[in-house]
Amino acid sequence: MSSFAPNFSLAGQIALITGSSQGLGFAIAQAYAASGATVFINGRSADAVATAVQSIRQAGHAAYPFVQDINDLDSYTHNHNILCKVYGVPSIHVNCVGQRLRKSFAECTPTEITQHIQTNLTTTVQLSRLAAMAMRQSQQSGRIISLSSIAGRIARPGDSIYPIAKQGIEGMVRALAVEFGSDGITSNGIAPGTFATETNQALAADPIKGPQVLGRNPIQRWAQPHEIAGAAVFLASPSASYVNGHVMVIDGGFSITF
């Protein structure tokens, strides 16, 4: 193959995608599997994970379950170590877990704030460190890809905690890029806009907020989950070998419109 021809193959790669039994995580897992990677589907529900794994296998691709609550760091670390010993260290790690708390600062309780920062930011930092250290110790190059959000760049009333966590994710992307780049481990992010996933159904159906979202987007529609696949595969592929510390915005132009 000519060195000028882009190579998006993930053949021979092992990919662990957190929060991948549904939504954007599942779309990314499907894209990775179709690109040749062996994917591990993560989620807390064994039934949901099994359904996602079966769907990918029925398409003729390699997929395995990784049923695990990411907030249980000791259990996650134990099972991640087993995965590495049995199958090999994942060369692609994707952070997709995220929770949304659509409340103002005044409405949020201290417990809610702590829980959402823990899930959306602190745990993601811990899992990214674990993935990077495993890649480094195995002396292999790798990719760490973290889903931020356009909320990592902009904020709005009534949605206070999520933007804080996502801005932290983008800081983590850059910190990992700087520390592990010399090991051949790159760190990048994806900032999705308004995607029609299960968690956004209520917003899309809202008679006031739904049209407002569409009206601000130059493309005038919600994105479908599969539309994140191109960015996710690119950042994991050999074609992104010199992309490090970058956050790619996939929002149809939503965040540049005023």
PDB file of C-alpha atoms in Angstrom, residues 16-226:
ATOM      1  CA  LEU A  16     -12.257  -2.004  24.995  1.00  0.00           C
ATOM      2  CA  ILE A  17     -15.095   0.497  24.842  1.00  0.00           C
ATOM      3  CA  THR A  18     -16.691   1.501  28.130  1.00  0.00           C
ATOM      4  CA  GLY A  19     -20.419   2.130  28.100  1.00  0.00           C
ATOM      5  CA  SER A  20     -20.802   0.323  24.795  1.00  0.00           C
ATOM      6  CA  SER A  21     -23.955  -1.742  25.230  1.00  0.00           C
ATOM      7  CA  GLN A  22     -25.996   1.089  23.692  1.00  0.00           C
ATOM      8  CA  GLY A  23     -25.787   4.596  22.253  1.00  0.00           C
ATOM      9  CA  LEU A  24     -22.608   6.065  20.846  1.00  0.00           C
ATOM     10  CA  GLY A  25     -20.459   3.453  22.571  1.00  0.00           C
ATOM     11  CA  PHE A  26     -22.269   0.661  20.747  1.00  0.00           C
ATOM     12  CA  ALA A  27     -22.017   2.526  17.435  1.00  0.00           C
ATOM     13  CA  ILE A  28     -18.262   2.862  17.945  1.00  0.00           C
ATOM     14  CA  ALA A  29     -17.956  -0.820  18.873  1.00  0.00           C
ATOM     15  CA  GLN A  30     -19.813  -1.820  15.710  1.00  0.00           C
ATOM     16  CA  ALA A  31     -17.541   0.367  13.594  1.00  0.00           C
ATOM     17  CA  TYR A  32     -14.381  -0.991  15.185  1.00  0.00           C
ATOM     18  CA  ALA A  33     -15.521  -4.580  14.743  1.00  0.00           C
ATOM     19  CA  ALA A  34     -16.396  -3.950  11.091  1.00  0.00           C
ATOM     20  CA  SER A  35     -12.909  -2.435  10.672  1.00  0.00           C
ATOM     21  CA  GLY A  36     -11.267  -5.627  11.898  1.00  0.00           C
ATOM     22  CA  ALA A  37     -10.811  -5.125  15.641  1.00  0.00           C
ATOM     23  CA  THR A  38     -11.820  -7.554  18.362  1.00  0.00           C
ATOM     24  CA  VAL A  39     -14.117  -5.527  20.593  1.00  0.00           C
ATOM     25  CA  PHE A  40     -15.026  -5.847  24.260  1.00  0.00           C
ATOM     26  CA  ILE A  41     -18.476  -4.547  25.094  1.00  0.00           C
ATOM     27  CA  ASN A  42     -18.795  -2.969  28.528  1.00  0.00           C
ATOM     28  CA  GLY A  43     -21.850  -2.197  30.606  1.00  0.00           C
ATOM     29  CA  ARG A  44     -23.416  -2.937  33.982  1.00  0.00           C
ATOM     30  CA  SER A  45     -26.304  -4.976  32.606  1.00  0.00           C
ATOM     31  CA  ALA A  46     -25.290  -8.493  31.595  1.00  0.00           C
ATOM     32  CA  ASP A  47     -28.387  -8.784  29.402  1.00  0.00           C
ATOM     33  CA  ALA A  48     -27.718  -5.532  27.553  1.00  0.00           C
ATOM     34  CA  VAL A  49     -24.059  -6.445  27.022  1.00  0.00           C
ATOM     35  CA  ALA A  50     -24.999  -9.923  25.782  1.00  0.00           C
ATOM     36  CA  THR A  51     -27.480  -8.447  23.296  1.00  0.00           C
ATOM     37  CA  ALA A  52     -24.857  -6.038  21.933  1.00  0.00           C
ATOM     38  CA  VAL A  53     -22.234  -8.790  21.661  1.00  0.00           C
ATOM     39  CA  GLN A  54     -24.653 -11.084  19.864  1.00  0.00           C
ATOM     40  CA  SER A  55     -25.572  -8.333  17.386  1.00  0.00           C
ATOM     41  CA  ILE A  56     -21.936  -7.798  16.430  1.00  0.00           C
ATOM     42  CA  ARG A  57     -21.251 -11.524  16.195  1.00  0.00           C
ATOM     43  CA  GLN A  58     -24.276 -12.014  13.965  1.00  0.00           C
ATOM     44  CA  ALA A  59     -22.686  -9.500  11.599  1.00  0.00           C
ATOM     45  CA  GLY A  60     -19.671 -11.797  11.394  1.00  0.00           C
ATOM     46  CA  HIS A  61     -17.311  -9.872  13.670  1.00  0.00           C
ATOM     47  CA  ALA A  62     -15.440 -10.610  16.902  1.00  0.00           C
ATOM     48  CA  ALA A  63     -16.966  -9.350  20.141  1.00  0.00           C
ATOM     49  CA  TYR A  64     -16.780 -10.348  23.800  1.00  0.00           C
ATOM     50  CA  PRO A  65     -18.576  -9.206  26.967  1.00  0.00           C
ATOM     51  CA  PHE A  66     -16.956  -7.134  29.710  1.00  0.00           C
ATOM     52  CA  VAL A  67     -19.727  -6.769  32.274  1.00  0.00           C
ATOM     53  CA  GLN A  68     -18.481  -4.297  34.834  1.00  0.00           C
ATOM     54  CA  ASP A  69     -19.539  -1.208  36.768  1.00  0.00           C
ATOM     55  CA  ILE A  70     -16.761   1.256  35.943  1.00  0.00           C
ATOM     56  CA  ASN A  71     -17.225   3.011  39.290  1.00  0.00           C
ATOM     57  CA  ASP A  72     -16.037  -0.111  41.118  1.00  0.00           C
ATOM     58  CA  LEU A  73     -12.364   0.535  40.432  1.00  0.00           C
ATOM     59  CA  ASP A  74     -10.994  -2.468  42.344  1.00  0.00           C
ATOM     60  CA  SER A  75     -13.273  -4.900  40.514  1.00  0.00           C
ATOM     61  CA  TYR A  76     -12.647  -3.175  37.171  1.00  0.00           C
ATOM     62  CA  THR A  77      -8.865  -3.363  37.662  1.00  0.00           C
ATOM     63  CA  HIS A  78      -9.054  -7.054  38.606  1.00  0.00           C
ATOM     64  CA  ASN A  79     -11.149  -7.959  35.563  1.00  0.00           C
ATOM     65  CA  HIS A  80      -9.079  -5.736  33.267  1.00  0.00           C
ATOM     66  CA  ASN A  81      -5.953  -7.603  34.374  1.00  0.00           C
ATOM     67  CA  ILE A  82      -7.640 -10.919  33.571  1.00  0.00           C
ATOM     68  CA  LEU A  83      -8.661  -9.618  30.139  1.00  0.00           C
ATOM     69  CA  CYS A  84      -5.071  -8.559  29.438  1.00  0.00           C
ATOM     70  CA  LYS A  85      -3.675 -11.944  30.457  1.00  0.00           C
ATOM     71  CA  VAL A  86      -6.178 -13.987  28.469  1.00  0.00           C
ATOM     72  CA  TYR A  87      -6.601 -11.891  25.320  1.00  0.00           C
ATOM     73  CA  GLY A  88      -3.760  -9.374  25.396  1.00  0.00           C
ATOM     74  CA  VAL A  89      -3.606  -5.730  26.394  1.00  0.00           C
ATOM     75  CA  PRO A  90      -6.204  -3.660  24.520  1.00  0.00           C
ATOM     76  CA  SER A  91      -4.414  -1.371  22.096  1.00  0.00           C
ATOM     77  CA  ILE A  92      -7.519   0.823  21.862  1.00  0.00           C
ATOM     78  CA  HIS A  93      -9.323   2.124  24.934  1.00  0.00           C
ATOM     79  CA  VAL A  94     -12.428   4.284  24.514  1.00  0.00           C
ATOM     80  CA  ASN A  95     -14.186   6.169  27.313  1.00  0.00           C
ATOM     81  CA  CYS A  96     -17.892   6.423  26.503  1.00  0.00           C
ATOM     82  CA  VAL A  97     -19.653   6.350  29.851  1.00  0.00           C
ATOM     83  CA  GLY A  98     -21.435   9.557  30.761  1.00  0.00           C
ATOM     84  CA  GLN A  99     -24.401  10.693  32.837  1.00  0.00           C
ATOM     85  CA  ARG A 100     -26.398  13.873  32.372  1.00  0.00           C
ATOM     86  CA  LEU A 101     -27.835  15.917  35.220  1.00  0.00           C
ATOM     87  CA  ARG A 102     -29.962  18.672  33.717  1.00  0.00           C
ATOM     88  CA  LYS A 103     -30.160  20.861  36.801  1.00  0.00           C
ATOM     89  CA  SER A 104     -28.945  24.286  37.817  1.00  0.00           C
ATOM     90  CA  PHE A 105     -26.345  24.748  40.538  1.00  0.00           C
ATOM     91  CA  ALA A 106     -29.120  25.806  42.908  1.00  0.00           C
ATOM     92  CA  GLU A 107     -31.097  22.620  42.253  1.00  0.00           C
ATOM     93  CA  CYS A 108     -28.176  20.181  42.563  1.00  0.00           C
ATOM     94  CA  THR A 109     -27.526  18.495  45.893  1.00  0.00           C
ATOM     95  CA  PRO A 110     -23.949  17.951  47.098  1.00  0.00           C
ATOM     96  CA  THR A 111     -24.438  14.201  46.675  1.00  0.00           C
ATOM     97  CA  GLU A 112     -25.605  14.593  43.068  1.00  0.00           C
ATOM     98  CA  ILE A 113     -22.614  16.778  42.256  1.00  0.00           C
ATOM     99  CA  THR A 114     -20.176  14.279  43.762  1.00  0.00           C
ATOM    100  CA  GLN A 115     -21.785  11.313  42.007  1.00  0.00           C
ATOM    101  CA  HIS A 116     -21.783  12.937  38.580  1.00  0.00           C
ATOM    102  CA  ILE A 117     -18.222  14.224  38.817  1.00  0.00           C
ATOM    103  CA  GLN A 118     -17.188  10.743  39.963  1.00  0.00           C
ATOM    104  CA  THR A 119     -18.794   8.938  37.024  1.00  0.00           C
ATOM    105  CA  ASN A 120     -18.159  11.492  34.292  1.00  0.00           C
ATOM    106  CA  LEU A 121     -14.644  12.580  35.212  1.00  0.00           C
ATOM    107  CA  THR A 122     -12.857  10.907  38.118  1.00  0.00           C
ATOM    108  CA  THR A 123     -13.571   7.354  37.008  1.00  0.00           C
ATOM    109  CA  THR A 124     -12.657   8.197  33.414  1.00  0.00           C
ATOM    110  CA  VAL A 125      -9.295   9.518  34.598  1.00  0.00           C
ATOM    111  CA  GLN A 126      -8.666   6.349  36.607  1.00  0.00           C
ATOM    112  CA  LEU A 127      -9.577   3.999  33.750  1.00  0.00           C
ATOM    113  CA  SER A 128      -7.507   5.984  31.256  1.00  0.00           C
ATOM    114  CA  ARG A 129      -4.490   5.789  33.566  1.00  0.00           C
ATOM    115  CA  LEU A 130      -5.011   2.029  33.939  1.00  0.00           C
ATOM    116  CA  ALA A 131      -5.238   1.576  30.163  1.00  0.00           C
ATOM    117  CA  ALA A 132      -2.185   3.731  29.463  1.00  0.00           C
ATOM    118  CA  MET A 133      -0.047   2.004  32.090  1.00  0.00           C
ATOM    119  CA  ALA A 134      -0.990  -1.432  30.727  1.00  0.00           C
ATOM    120  CA  MET A 135      -0.046  -0.321  27.208  1.00  0.00           C
ATOM    121  CA  ARG A 136       3.257   1.112  28.453  1.00  0.00           C
ATOM    122  CA  GLN A 137       4.143  -2.000  30.469  1.00  0.00           C
ATOM    123  CA  SER A 138       3.448  -4.230  27.486  1.00  0.00           C
ATOM    124  CA  GLN A 139       5.671  -1.948  25.384  1.00  0.00           C
ATOM    125  CA  GLN A 140       3.039  -1.521  22.716  1.00  0.00           C
ATOM    126  CA  SER A 141       1.653   1.573  21.093  1.00  0.00           C
ATOM    127  CA  GLY A 142      -1.969   2.412  21.680  1.00  0.00           C
ATOM    128  CA  ARG A 143      -4.886   4.779  21.384  1.00  0.00           C
ATOM    129  CA  ILE A 144      -6.937   6.304  24.179  1.00  0.00           C
ATOM    130  CA  ILE A 145     -10.055   8.037  22.907  1.00  0.00           C
ATOM    131  CA  SER A 146     -12.414   9.864  25.249  1.00  0.00           C
ATOM    132  CA  LEU A 147     -15.874  11.194  24.515  1.00  0.00           C
ATOM    133  CA  SER A 148     -16.269  14.752  25.681  1.00  0.00           C
ATOM    134  CA  SER A 149     -19.168  16.865  24.436  1.00  0.00           C
ATOM    135  CA  ILE A 150     -19.791  20.244  22.940  1.00  0.00           C
ATOM    136  CA  ALA A 151     -20.732  20.969  26.559  1.00  0.00           C
ATOM    137  CA  GLY A 152     -16.993  20.743  27.191  1.00  0.00           C
ATOM    138  CA  ARG A 153     -16.637  24.066  25.351  1.00  0.00           C
ATOM    139  CA  ILE A 154     -19.901  25.893  25.987  1.00  0.00           C
ATOM    140  CA  ALA A 155     -22.354  26.136  28.879  1.00  0.00           C
ATOM    141  CA  ARG A 156     -25.981  27.049  29.388  1.00  0.00           C
ATOM    142  CA  PRO A 157     -28.352  27.668  32.309  1.00  0.00           C
ATOM    143  CA  GLY A 158     -29.907  24.628  33.924  1.00  0.00           C
ATOM    144  CA  ASP A 159     -27.139  22.224  32.917  1.00  0.00           C
ATOM    145  CA  SER A 160     -24.330  22.996  35.338  1.00  0.00           C
ATOM    146  CA  ILE A 161     -22.373  19.860  36.329  1.00  0.00           C
ATOM    147  CA  TYR A 162     -22.034  18.075  32.995  1.00  0.00           C
ATOM    148  CA  PRO A 163     -20.019  20.890  31.333  1.00  0.00           C
ATOM    149  CA  ILE A 164     -17.629  20.955  34.304  1.00  0.00           C
ATOM    150  CA  ALA A 165     -16.934  17.237  33.942  1.00  0.00           C
ATOM    151  CA  LYS A 166     -16.566  17.382  30.175  1.00  0.00           C
ATOM    152  CA  GLN A 167     -14.159  20.302  30.353  1.00  0.00           C
ATOM    153  CA  GLY A 168     -12.162  18.134  32.742  1.00  0.00           C
ATOM    154  CA  ILE A 169     -12.193  15.299  30.193  1.00  0.00           C
ATOM    155  CA  GLU A 170     -10.649  17.585  27.586  1.00  0.00           C
ATOM    156  CA  GLY A 171      -7.933  18.550  30.050  1.00  0.00           C
ATOM    157  CA  MET A 172      -7.282  14.864  30.686  1.00  0.00           C
ATOM    158  CA  VAL A 173      -7.009  14.209  26.939  1.00  0.00           C
ATOM    159  CA  ARG A 174      -4.172  16.710  26.711  1.00  0.00           C
ATOM    160  CA  ALA A 175      -2.458  15.538  29.918  1.00  0.00           C
ATOM    161  CA  LEU A 176      -2.393  11.933  28.700  1.00  0.00           C
ATOM    162  CA  ALA A 177      -1.147  13.045  25.290  1.00  0.00           C
ATOM    163  CA  VAL A 178       1.809  14.825  26.840  1.00  0.00           C
ATOM    164  CA  GLU A 179       2.765  12.107  29.319  1.00  0.00           C
ATOM    165  CA  PHE A 180       2.374   8.996  27.164  1.00  0.00           C
ATOM    166  CA  GLY A 181       3.086  10.279  23.659  1.00  0.00           C
ATOM    167  CA  SER A 182       6.735   9.216  23.856  1.00  0.00           C
ATOM    168  CA  ASP A 183       5.550   5.659  24.529  1.00  0.00           C
ATOM    169  CA  GLY A 184       3.658   5.625  21.246  1.00  0.00           C
ATOM    170  CA  ILE A 185       0.354   6.021  23.078  1.00  0.00           C
ATOM    171  CA  THR A 186      -1.814   8.817  21.737  1.00  0.00           C
ATOM    172  CA  SER A 187      -4.738  10.449  23.488  1.00  0.00           C
ATOM    173  CA  ASN A 188      -7.540  12.193  21.643  1.00  0.00           C
ATOM    174  CA  GLY A 189     -11.156  13.079  22.165  1.00  0.00           C
ATOM    175  CA  ILE A 190     -14.452  13.378  20.364  1.00  0.00           C
ATOM    176  CA  ALA A 191     -16.950  16.085  21.297  1.00  0.00           C
ATOM    177  CA  PRO A 192     -20.372  15.010  20.001  1.00  0.00           C
ATOM    178  CA  GLY A 193     -23.228  17.399  19.530  1.00  0.00           C
ATOM    179  CA  THR A 194     -26.891  16.416  19.459  1.00  0.00           C
ATOM    180  CA  PHE A 195     -27.073  12.711  18.664  1.00  0.00           C
ATOM    181  CA  ALA A 196     -30.342  10.790  18.639  1.00  0.00           C
ATOM    182  CA  THR A 197     -29.387   8.246  21.292  1.00  0.00           C
ATOM    183  CA  GLU A 198     -31.543   6.636  23.947  1.00  0.00           C
ATOM    184  CA  THR A 199     -30.538   9.233  26.538  1.00  0.00           C
ATOM    185  CA  ASN A 200     -31.581  12.139  24.317  1.00  0.00           C
ATOM    186  CA  GLN A 201     -35.056  10.870  23.479  1.00  0.00           C
ATOM    187  CA  ALA A 202     -36.769  13.086  26.057  1.00  0.00           C
ATOM    188  CA  LEU A 203     -34.962  16.207  24.846  1.00  0.00           C
ATOM    189  CA  ALA A 204     -35.743  15.436  21.205  1.00  0.00           C
ATOM    190  CA  ALA A 205     -39.423  14.932  22.068  1.00  0.00           C
ATOM    191  CA  ASP A 206     -39.709  18.100  24.147  1.00  0.00           C
ATOM    192  CA  PRO A 207     -42.128  20.433  22.282  1.00  0.00           C
ATOM    193  CA  ILE A 208     -40.090  23.529  23.153  1.00  0.00           C
ATOM    194  CA  LYS A 209     -36.466  22.427  23.550  1.00  0.00           C
ATOM    195  CA  GLY A 210     -36.543  19.923  20.667  1.00  0.00           C
ATOM    196  CA  PRO A 211     -37.262  22.538  17.962  1.00  0.00           C
ATOM    197  CA  GLN A 212     -34.783  24.918  19.596  1.00  0.00           C
ATOM    198  CA  VAL A 213     -32.025  22.365  19.177  1.00  0.00           C
ATOM    199  CA  LEU A 214     -32.886  21.794  15.528  1.00  0.00           C
ATOM    200  CA  GLY A 215     -33.176  25.502  14.853  1.00  0.00           C
ATOM    201  CA  ARG A 216     -29.651  26.190  16.049  1.00  0.00           C
ATOM    202  CA  ASN A 217     -28.026  23.419  14.017  1.00  0.00           C
ATOM    203  CA  PRO A 218     -26.994  24.408  10.457  1.00  0.00           C
ATOM    204  CA  ILE A 219     -27.735  20.859   9.276  1.00  0.00           C
ATOM    205  CA  GLN A 220     -31.227  21.101  10.806  1.00  0.00           C
ATOM    206  CA  ARG A 221     -31.431  17.564  12.151  1.00  0.00           C
ATOM    207  CA  TRP A 222     -30.233  15.301  14.941  1.00  0.00           C
ATOM    208  CA  ALA A 223     -27.197  13.140  14.215  1.00  0.00           C
ATOM    209  CA  GLN A 224     -27.636   9.385  14.068  1.00  0.00           C
ATOM    210  CA  PRO A 225     -25.300   7.243  16.242  1.00  0.00           C
ATOM    211  CA  HIS A 226     -23.480   5.740  13.256  1.00  0.00           C
TER     212      HIS A 226
END
